[in-house]
mmCIF file of C-alpha atoms in Angstrom:
data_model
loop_
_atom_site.group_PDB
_atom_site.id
_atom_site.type_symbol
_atom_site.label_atom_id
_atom_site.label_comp_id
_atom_site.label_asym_id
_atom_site.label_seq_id
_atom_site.Cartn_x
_atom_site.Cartn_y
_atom_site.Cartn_z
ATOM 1 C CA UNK A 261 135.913 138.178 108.384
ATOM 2 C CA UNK A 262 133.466 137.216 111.117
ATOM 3 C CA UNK A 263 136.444 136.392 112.976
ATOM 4 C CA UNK A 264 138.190 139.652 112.981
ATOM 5 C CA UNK A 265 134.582 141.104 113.584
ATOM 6 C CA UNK A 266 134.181 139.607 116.433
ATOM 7 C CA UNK A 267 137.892 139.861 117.946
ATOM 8 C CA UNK A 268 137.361 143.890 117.433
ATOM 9 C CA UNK A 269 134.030 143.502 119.409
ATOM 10 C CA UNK A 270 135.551 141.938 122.581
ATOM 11 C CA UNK A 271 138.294 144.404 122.007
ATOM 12 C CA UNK A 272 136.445 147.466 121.527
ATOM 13 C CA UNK A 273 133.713 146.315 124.807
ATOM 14 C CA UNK A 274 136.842 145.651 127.092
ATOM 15 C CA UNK A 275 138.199 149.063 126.146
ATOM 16 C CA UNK A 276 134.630 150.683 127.009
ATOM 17 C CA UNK A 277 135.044 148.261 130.539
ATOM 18 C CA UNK A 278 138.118 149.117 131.257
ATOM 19 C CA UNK A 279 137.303 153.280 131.104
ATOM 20 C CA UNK A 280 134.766 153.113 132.662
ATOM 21 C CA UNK A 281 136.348 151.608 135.935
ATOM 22 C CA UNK A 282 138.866 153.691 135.399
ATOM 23 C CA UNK A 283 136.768 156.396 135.528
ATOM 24 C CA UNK A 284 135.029 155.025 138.342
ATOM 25 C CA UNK A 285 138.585 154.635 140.534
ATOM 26 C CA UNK A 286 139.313 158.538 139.511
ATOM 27 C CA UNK A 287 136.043 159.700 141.000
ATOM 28 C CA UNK A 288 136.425 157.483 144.245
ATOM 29 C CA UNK A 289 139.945 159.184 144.808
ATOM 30 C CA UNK A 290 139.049 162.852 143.865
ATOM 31 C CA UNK A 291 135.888 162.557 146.691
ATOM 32 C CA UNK A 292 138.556 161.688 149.012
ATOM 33 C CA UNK A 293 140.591 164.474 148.164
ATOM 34 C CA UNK A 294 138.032 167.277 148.150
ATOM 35 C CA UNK A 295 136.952 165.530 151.547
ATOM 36 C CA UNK A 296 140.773 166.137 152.662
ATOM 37 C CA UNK A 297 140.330 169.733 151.103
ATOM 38 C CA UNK A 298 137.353 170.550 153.133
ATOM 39 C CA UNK A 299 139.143 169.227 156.772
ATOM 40 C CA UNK A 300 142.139 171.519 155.955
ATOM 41 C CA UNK A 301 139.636 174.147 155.612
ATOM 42 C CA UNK A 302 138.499 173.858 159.104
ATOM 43 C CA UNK A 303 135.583 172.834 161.568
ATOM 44 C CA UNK A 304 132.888 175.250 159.360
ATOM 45 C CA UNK A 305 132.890 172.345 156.606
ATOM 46 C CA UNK A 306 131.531 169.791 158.808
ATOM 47 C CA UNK A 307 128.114 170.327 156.647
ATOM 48 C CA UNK A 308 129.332 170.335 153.962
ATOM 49 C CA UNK A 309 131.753 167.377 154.224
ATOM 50 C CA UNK A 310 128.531 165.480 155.803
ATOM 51 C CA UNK A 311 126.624 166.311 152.331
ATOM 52 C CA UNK A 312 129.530 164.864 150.401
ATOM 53 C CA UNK A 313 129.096 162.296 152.254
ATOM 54 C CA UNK A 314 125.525 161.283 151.845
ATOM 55 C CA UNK A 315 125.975 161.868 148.024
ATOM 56 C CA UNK A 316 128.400 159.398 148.174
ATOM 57 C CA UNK A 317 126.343 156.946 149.640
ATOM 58 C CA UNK A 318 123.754 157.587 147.217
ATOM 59 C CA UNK A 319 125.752 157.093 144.421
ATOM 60 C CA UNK A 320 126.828 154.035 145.475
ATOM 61 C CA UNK A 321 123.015 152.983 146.044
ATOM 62 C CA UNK A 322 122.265 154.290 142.662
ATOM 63 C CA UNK A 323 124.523 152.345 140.409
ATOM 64 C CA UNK A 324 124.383 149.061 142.573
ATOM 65 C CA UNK A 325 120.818 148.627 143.339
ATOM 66 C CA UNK A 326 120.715 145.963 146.591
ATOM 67 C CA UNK A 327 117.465 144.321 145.217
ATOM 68 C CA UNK A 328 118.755 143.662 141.696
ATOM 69 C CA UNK A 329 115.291 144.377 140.486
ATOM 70 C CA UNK A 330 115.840 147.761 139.315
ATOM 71 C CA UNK A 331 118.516 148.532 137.075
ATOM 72 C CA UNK A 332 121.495 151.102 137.707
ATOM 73 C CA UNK A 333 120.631 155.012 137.503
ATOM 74 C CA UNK A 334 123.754 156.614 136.396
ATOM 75 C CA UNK A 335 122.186 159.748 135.725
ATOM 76 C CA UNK A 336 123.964 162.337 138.457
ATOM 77 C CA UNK A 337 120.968 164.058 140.623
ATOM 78 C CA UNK A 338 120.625 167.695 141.136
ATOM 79 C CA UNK A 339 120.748 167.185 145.127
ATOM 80 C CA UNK A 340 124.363 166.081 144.823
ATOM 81 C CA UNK A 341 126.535 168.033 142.841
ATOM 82 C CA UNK A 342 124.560 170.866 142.335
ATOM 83 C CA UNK A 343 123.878 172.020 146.334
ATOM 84 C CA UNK A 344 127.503 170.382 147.168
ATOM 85 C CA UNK A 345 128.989 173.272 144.919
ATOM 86 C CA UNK A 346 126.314 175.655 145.965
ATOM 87 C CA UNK A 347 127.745 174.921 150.186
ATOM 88 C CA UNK A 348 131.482 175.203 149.443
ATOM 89 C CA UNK A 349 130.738 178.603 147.334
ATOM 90 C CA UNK A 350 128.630 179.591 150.218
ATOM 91 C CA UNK A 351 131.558 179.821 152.801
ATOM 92 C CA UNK A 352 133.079 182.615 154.485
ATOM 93 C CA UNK A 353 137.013 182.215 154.519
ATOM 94 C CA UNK A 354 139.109 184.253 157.143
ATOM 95 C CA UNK A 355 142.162 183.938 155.759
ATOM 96 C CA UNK A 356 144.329 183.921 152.343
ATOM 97 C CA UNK A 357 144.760 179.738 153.107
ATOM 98 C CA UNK A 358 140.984 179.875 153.587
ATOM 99 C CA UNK A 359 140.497 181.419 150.178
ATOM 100 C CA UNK A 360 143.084 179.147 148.440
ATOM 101 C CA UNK A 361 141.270 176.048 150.221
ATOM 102 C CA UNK A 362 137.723 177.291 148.818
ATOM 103 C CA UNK A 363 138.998 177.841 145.567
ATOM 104 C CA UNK A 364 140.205 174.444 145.075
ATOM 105 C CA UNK A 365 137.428 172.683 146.639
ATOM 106 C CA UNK A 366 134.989 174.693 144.276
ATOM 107 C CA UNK A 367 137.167 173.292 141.557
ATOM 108 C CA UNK A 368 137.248 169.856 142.347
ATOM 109 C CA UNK A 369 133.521 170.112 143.275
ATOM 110 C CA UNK A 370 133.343 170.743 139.283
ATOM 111 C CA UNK A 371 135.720 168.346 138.123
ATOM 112 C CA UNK A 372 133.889 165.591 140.356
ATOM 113 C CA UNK A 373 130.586 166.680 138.560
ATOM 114 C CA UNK A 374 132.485 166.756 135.166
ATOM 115 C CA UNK A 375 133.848 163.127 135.353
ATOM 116 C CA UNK A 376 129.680 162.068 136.938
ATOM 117 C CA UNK A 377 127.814 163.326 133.844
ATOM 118 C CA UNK A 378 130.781 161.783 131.603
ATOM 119 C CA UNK A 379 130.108 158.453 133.050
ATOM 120 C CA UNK A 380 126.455 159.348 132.469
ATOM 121 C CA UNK A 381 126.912 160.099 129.223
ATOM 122 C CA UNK A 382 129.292 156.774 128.549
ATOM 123 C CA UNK A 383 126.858 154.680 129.944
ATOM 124 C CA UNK A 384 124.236 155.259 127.140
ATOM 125 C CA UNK A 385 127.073 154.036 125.184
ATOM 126 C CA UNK A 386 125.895 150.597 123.270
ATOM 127 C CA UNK A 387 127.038 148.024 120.528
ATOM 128 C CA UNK A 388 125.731 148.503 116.976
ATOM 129 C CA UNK A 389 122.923 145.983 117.037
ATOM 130 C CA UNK A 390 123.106 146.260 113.429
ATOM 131 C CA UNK A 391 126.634 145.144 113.147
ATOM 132 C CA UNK A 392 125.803 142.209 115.775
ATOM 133 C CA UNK A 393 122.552 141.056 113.952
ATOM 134 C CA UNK A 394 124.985 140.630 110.960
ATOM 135 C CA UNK A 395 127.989 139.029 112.910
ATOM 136 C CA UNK A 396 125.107 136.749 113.928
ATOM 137 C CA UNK A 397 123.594 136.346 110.785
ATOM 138 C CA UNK A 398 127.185 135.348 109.318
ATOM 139 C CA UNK A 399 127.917 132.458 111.569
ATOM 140 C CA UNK A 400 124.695 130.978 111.430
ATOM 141 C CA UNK A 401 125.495 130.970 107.634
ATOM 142 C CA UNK A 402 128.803 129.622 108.413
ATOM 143 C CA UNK A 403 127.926 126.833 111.137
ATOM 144 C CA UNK A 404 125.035 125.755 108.752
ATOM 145 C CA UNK A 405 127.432 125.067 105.833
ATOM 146 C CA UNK A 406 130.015 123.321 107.874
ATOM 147 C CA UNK A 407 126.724 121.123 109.465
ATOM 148 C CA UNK A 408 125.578 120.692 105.775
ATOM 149 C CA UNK A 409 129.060 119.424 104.197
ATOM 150 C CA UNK A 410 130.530 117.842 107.447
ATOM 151 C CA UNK A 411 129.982 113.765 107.836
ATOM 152 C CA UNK A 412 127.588 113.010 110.782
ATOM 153 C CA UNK A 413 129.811 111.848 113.594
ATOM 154 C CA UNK A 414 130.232 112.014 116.596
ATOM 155 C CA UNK A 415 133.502 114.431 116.314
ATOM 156 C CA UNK A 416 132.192 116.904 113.884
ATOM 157 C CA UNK A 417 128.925 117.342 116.362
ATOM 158 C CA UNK A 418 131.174 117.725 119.397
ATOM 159 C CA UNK A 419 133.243 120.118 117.540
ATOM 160 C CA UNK A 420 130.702 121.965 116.175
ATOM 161 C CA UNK A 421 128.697 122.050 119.342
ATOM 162 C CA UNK A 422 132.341 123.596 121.351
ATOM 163 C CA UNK A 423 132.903 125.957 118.661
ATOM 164 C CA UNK A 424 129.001 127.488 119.079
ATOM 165 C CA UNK A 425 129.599 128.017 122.458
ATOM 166 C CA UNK A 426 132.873 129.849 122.284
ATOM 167 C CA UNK A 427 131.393 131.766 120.157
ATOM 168 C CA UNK A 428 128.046 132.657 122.240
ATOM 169 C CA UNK A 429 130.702 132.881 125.141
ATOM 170 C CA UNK A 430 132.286 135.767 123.171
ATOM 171 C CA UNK A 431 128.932 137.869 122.193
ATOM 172 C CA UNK A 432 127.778 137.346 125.689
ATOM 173 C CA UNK A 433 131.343 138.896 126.848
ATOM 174 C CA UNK A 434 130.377 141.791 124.318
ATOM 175 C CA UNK A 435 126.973 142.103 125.786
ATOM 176 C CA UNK A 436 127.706 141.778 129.317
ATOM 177 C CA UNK A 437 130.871 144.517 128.887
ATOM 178 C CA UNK A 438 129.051 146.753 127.814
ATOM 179 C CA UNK A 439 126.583 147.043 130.821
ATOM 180 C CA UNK A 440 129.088 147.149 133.235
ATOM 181 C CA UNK A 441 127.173 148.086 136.516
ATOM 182 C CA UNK A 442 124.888 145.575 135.753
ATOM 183 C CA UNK A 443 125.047 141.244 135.020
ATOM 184 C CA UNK A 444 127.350 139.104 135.673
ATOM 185 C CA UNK A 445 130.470 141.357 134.510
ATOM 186 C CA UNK A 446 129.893 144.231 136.940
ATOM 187 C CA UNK A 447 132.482 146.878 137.914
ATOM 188 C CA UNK A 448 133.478 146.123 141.547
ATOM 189 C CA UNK A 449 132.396 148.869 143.948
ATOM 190 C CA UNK A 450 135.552 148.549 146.040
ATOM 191 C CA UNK A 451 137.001 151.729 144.928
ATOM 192 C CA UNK A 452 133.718 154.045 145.867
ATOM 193 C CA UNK A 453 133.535 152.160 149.196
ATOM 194 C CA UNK A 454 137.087 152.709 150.388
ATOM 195 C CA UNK A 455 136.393 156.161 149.405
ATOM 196 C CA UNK A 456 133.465 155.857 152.032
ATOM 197 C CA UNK A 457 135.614 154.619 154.640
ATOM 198 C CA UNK A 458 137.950 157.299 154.506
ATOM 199 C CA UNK A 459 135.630 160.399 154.964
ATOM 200 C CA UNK A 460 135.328 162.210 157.552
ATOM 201 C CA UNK A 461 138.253 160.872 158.954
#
Protein backbone atom coordinates (compact mmCIF):
# COMPACT_ATOMS: atom_id res chain seq x y z
CA UNK A 1 0.00 0.00 0.00
CA UNK A 2 2.71 2.52 0.81
CA UNK A 3 4.12 1.46 -2.34
CA UNK A 4 1.34 2.25 -4.65
CA UNK A 5 1.01 5.50 -2.46
CA UNK A 6 3.97 6.62 -3.21
CA UNK A 7 4.23 5.51 -7.07
CA UNK A 8 0.81 7.74 -7.49
CA UNK A 9 2.73 10.64 -5.73
CA UNK A 10 5.69 10.79 -8.18
CA UNK A 11 3.06 10.23 -10.77
CA UNK A 12 0.60 12.70 -9.88
CA UNK A 13 3.82 15.61 -9.08
CA UNK A 14 5.34 14.80 -12.61
CA UNK A 15 1.92 15.34 -14.15
CA UNK A 16 1.61 18.82 -12.18
CA UNK A 17 5.60 19.35 -13.69
CA UNK A 18 4.98 18.48 -16.78
CA UNK A 19 1.72 21.16 -17.19
CA UNK A 20 3.11 23.47 -15.92
CA UNK A 21 6.08 23.68 -18.49
CA UNK A 22 3.81 23.05 -20.82
CA UNK A 23 2.02 25.84 -19.94
CA UNK A 24 5.01 27.78 -19.63
CA UNK A 25 6.21 26.81 -23.54
CA UNK A 26 2.43 27.94 -24.67
CA UNK A 27 2.82 31.37 -23.14
CA UNK A 28 6.49 31.86 -24.53
CA UNK A 29 5.05 31.10 -28.13
CA UNK A 30 1.71 33.08 -27.93
CA UNK A 31 4.05 36.44 -26.78
CA UNK A 32 5.80 35.81 -29.91
CA UNK A 33 2.85 35.66 -31.87
CA UNK A 34 0.95 38.69 -30.58
CA UNK A 35 4.52 40.38 -31.00
CA UNK A 36 4.24 39.17 -34.83
CA UNK A 37 0.53 40.48 -34.66
CA UNK A 38 1.48 43.87 -33.55
CA UNK A 39 4.51 44.29 -36.53
CA UNK A 40 1.84 43.33 -39.15
CA UNK A 41 -0.12 46.03 -37.68
CA UNK A 42 2.36 48.62 -38.51
CA UNK A 43 5.02 51.22 -37.17
CA UNK A 44 2.11 52.79 -34.51
CA UNK A 45 2.73 49.53 -32.27
CA UNK A 46 6.24 50.23 -31.62
CA UNK A 47 4.93 51.21 -27.88
CA UNK A 48 3.15 48.90 -27.46
CA UNK A 49 5.33 46.02 -28.73
CA UNK A 50 8.18 47.78 -26.43
CA UNK A 51 5.66 47.26 -23.31
CA UNK A 52 5.26 43.62 -24.24
CA UNK A 53 8.46 43.57 -24.15
CA UNK A 54 9.45 44.83 -20.78
CA UNK A 55 6.62 42.60 -19.30
CA UNK A 56 8.35 39.92 -20.65
CA UNK A 57 11.42 40.64 -19.08
CA UNK A 58 9.77 41.04 -15.90
CA UNK A 59 8.22 37.93 -15.91
CA UNK A 60 11.13 36.25 -16.49
CA UNK A 61 12.77 38.22 -13.42
CA UNK A 62 9.79 37.35 -11.41
CA UNK A 63 9.67 33.62 -11.51
CA UNK A 64 13.58 33.18 -11.62
CA UNK A 65 14.83 35.46 -9.03
CA UNK A 66 18.90 36.00 -9.91
CA UNK A 67 19.76 36.15 -6.12
CA UNK A 68 17.99 32.93 -5.13
CA UNK A 69 17.12 34.61 -1.90
CA UNK A 70 13.68 35.46 -2.67
CA UNK A 71 11.39 32.99 -3.87
CA UNK A 72 9.38 33.06 -7.31
CA UNK A 73 6.30 35.60 -7.59
CA UNK A 74 3.98 34.02 -9.97
CA UNK A 75 1.30 36.26 -9.22
CA UNK A 76 0.70 38.29 -12.80
CA UNK A 77 1.03 42.28 -12.00
CA UNK A 78 -1.47 44.79 -13.00
CA UNK A 79 1.33 46.83 -15.04
CA UNK A 80 1.57 43.95 -17.49
CA UNK A 81 -1.44 42.58 -18.75
CA UNK A 82 -3.73 44.99 -17.67
CA UNK A 83 -2.13 48.42 -19.54
CA UNK A 84 -0.78 45.91 -22.44
CA UNK A 85 -4.60 45.30 -23.26
CA UNK A 86 -5.51 48.79 -22.31
CA UNK A 87 -2.55 50.09 -25.47
CA UNK A 88 -3.68 47.64 -28.17
CA UNK A 89 -7.54 48.68 -27.41
CA UNK A 90 -6.31 52.18 -27.49
CA UNK A 91 -5.29 52.16 -31.27
CA UNK A 92 -6.65 53.83 -34.15
CA UNK A 93 -6.80 51.35 -37.23
CA UNK A 94 -7.08 52.83 -40.85
CA UNK A 95 -8.04 50.06 -42.50
CA UNK A 96 -10.37 46.75 -42.46
CA UNK A 97 -6.67 44.65 -42.04
CA UNK A 98 -6.02 47.20 -39.29
CA UNK A 99 -9.24 46.29 -37.54
CA UNK A 100 -8.83 42.49 -38.09
CA UNK A 101 -5.09 42.90 -36.70
CA UNK A 102 -6.47 44.80 -33.45
CA UNK A 103 -9.03 42.42 -32.93
CA UNK A 104 -6.81 39.55 -32.70
CA UNK A 105 -4.14 41.12 -30.80
CA UNK A 106 -6.85 42.23 -28.15
CA UNK A 107 -7.66 38.56 -28.10
CA UNK A 108 -4.49 37.09 -27.62
CA UNK A 109 -3.67 39.94 -25.18
CA UNK A 110 -6.56 38.00 -23.12
CA UNK A 111 -5.67 34.61 -23.76
CA UNK A 112 -1.93 35.48 -22.69
CA UNK A 113 -3.47 36.92 -19.39
CA UNK A 114 -5.82 33.83 -19.17
CA UNK A 115 -3.02 31.15 -19.36
CA UNK A 116 -0.71 33.92 -16.54
CA UNK A 117 -3.34 33.85 -13.76
CA UNK A 118 -3.85 29.93 -14.55
CA UNK A 119 -0.28 29.35 -13.85
CA UNK A 120 -0.88 31.61 -10.85
CA UNK A 121 -3.49 29.82 -9.72
CA UNK A 122 -1.58 26.20 -10.37
CA UNK A 123 1.21 27.28 -8.56
CA UNK A 124 -0.62 27.44 -5.14
CA UNK A 125 -1.20 23.95 -6.06
CA UNK A 126 0.49 21.59 -3.16
CA UNK A 127 0.71 17.86 -1.93
CA UNK A 128 -1.65 16.75 0.85
CA UNK A 129 0.71 17.02 3.78
CA UNK A 130 -1.71 14.91 5.44
CA UNK A 131 -1.44 12.08 3.06
CA UNK A 132 2.56 12.51 3.16
CA UNK A 133 2.76 12.67 7.05
CA UNK A 134 0.98 9.23 6.78
CA UNK A 135 3.05 7.77 3.78
CA UNK A 136 5.82 8.79 6.20
CA UNK A 137 4.42 7.56 9.18
CA UNK A 138 3.87 4.05 7.33
CA UNK A 139 7.41 3.38 6.36
CA UNK A 140 8.89 4.34 9.44
CA UNK A 141 6.50 1.60 10.78
CA UNK A 142 7.62 -0.59 8.08
CA UNK A 143 11.57 0.00 8.13
CA UNK A 144 11.33 -0.35 12.01
CA UNK A 145 9.81 -3.86 11.80
CA UNK A 146 12.10 -5.10 9.13
CA UNK A 147 15.20 -3.46 11.56
CA UNK A 148 13.44 -5.24 14.53
CA UNK A 149 13.05 -8.91 12.90
CA UNK A 150 16.08 -8.68 10.46
CA UNK A 151 19.59 -10.39 11.82
CA UNK A 152 22.26 -7.65 12.42
CA UNK A 153 24.61 -7.90 9.48
CA UNK A 154 26.24 -6.25 7.52
CA UNK A 155 23.77 -6.98 4.36
CA UNK A 156 20.51 -6.31 6.01
CA UNK A 157 22.07 -2.69 7.22
CA UNK A 158 23.33 -1.96 3.71
CA UNK A 159 20.07 -2.95 2.36
CA UNK A 160 18.11 -1.28 4.61
CA UNK A 161 20.21 1.83 4.54
CA UNK A 162 19.76 1.78 0.13
CA UNK A 163 16.20 1.15 0.43
CA UNK A 164 15.74 4.50 2.93
CA UNK A 165 17.29 6.47 0.53
CA UNK A 166 15.34 5.49 -2.52
CA UNK A 167 12.73 6.13 -0.75
CA UNK A 168 13.70 9.81 0.61
CA UNK A 169 14.96 10.13 -3.11
CA UNK A 170 11.30 9.63 -4.15
CA UNK A 171 9.47 12.15 -1.52
CA UNK A 172 12.14 14.62 -2.27
CA UNK A 173 11.19 14.11 -6.18
CA UNK A 174 7.50 14.75 -4.88
CA UNK A 175 8.56 17.77 -2.99
CA UNK A 176 10.86 19.29 -5.34
CA UNK A 177 8.06 18.71 -8.43
CA UNK A 178 5.88 20.36 -7.02
CA UNK A 179 7.78 23.75 -6.68
CA UNK A 180 8.85 23.80 -9.99
CA UNK A 181 10.33 27.40 -10.43
CA UNK A 182 12.13 26.87 -7.49
CA UNK A 183 15.07 23.95 -6.04
CA UNK A 184 16.86 21.82 -7.64
CA UNK A 185 14.00 20.56 -10.17
CA UNK A 186 13.28 23.94 -11.77
CA UNK A 187 11.47 24.49 -15.10
CA UNK A 188 14.14 25.67 -17.60
CA UNK A 189 13.57 29.26 -18.74
CA UNK A 190 14.70 28.50 -22.29
CA UNK A 191 11.35 28.76 -23.76
CA UNK A 192 10.50 32.50 -22.25
CA UNK A 193 14.03 33.56 -23.32
CA UNK A 194 13.88 32.52 -26.96
CA UNK A 195 10.65 34.24 -26.84
CA UNK A 196 12.85 37.34 -25.77
CA UNK A 197 15.13 36.98 -28.53
CA UNK A 198 12.66 37.03 -31.08
CA UNK A 199 10.78 40.36 -30.31
CA UNK A 200 10.97 43.08 -31.92
CA UNK A 201 12.51 41.49 -34.64
Amino acid sequence: MAALVLGLLVASAKNFYDTESSELTQLSANVILLDRVLAHYGPETKEVRDLLRSTAVRTLDLIWRQDHQQHSQMEPTAAGGEILYDKIQALSPNSDTQRALQAQASSMAVDLGKLRWLMFEQGSTSISVPLLAVLVFWLVIIFASFGLFAPPNATVIATLLLCAVSVSGAIFLILEMYTPFEGLIQISSAPLRNALAHLGQ
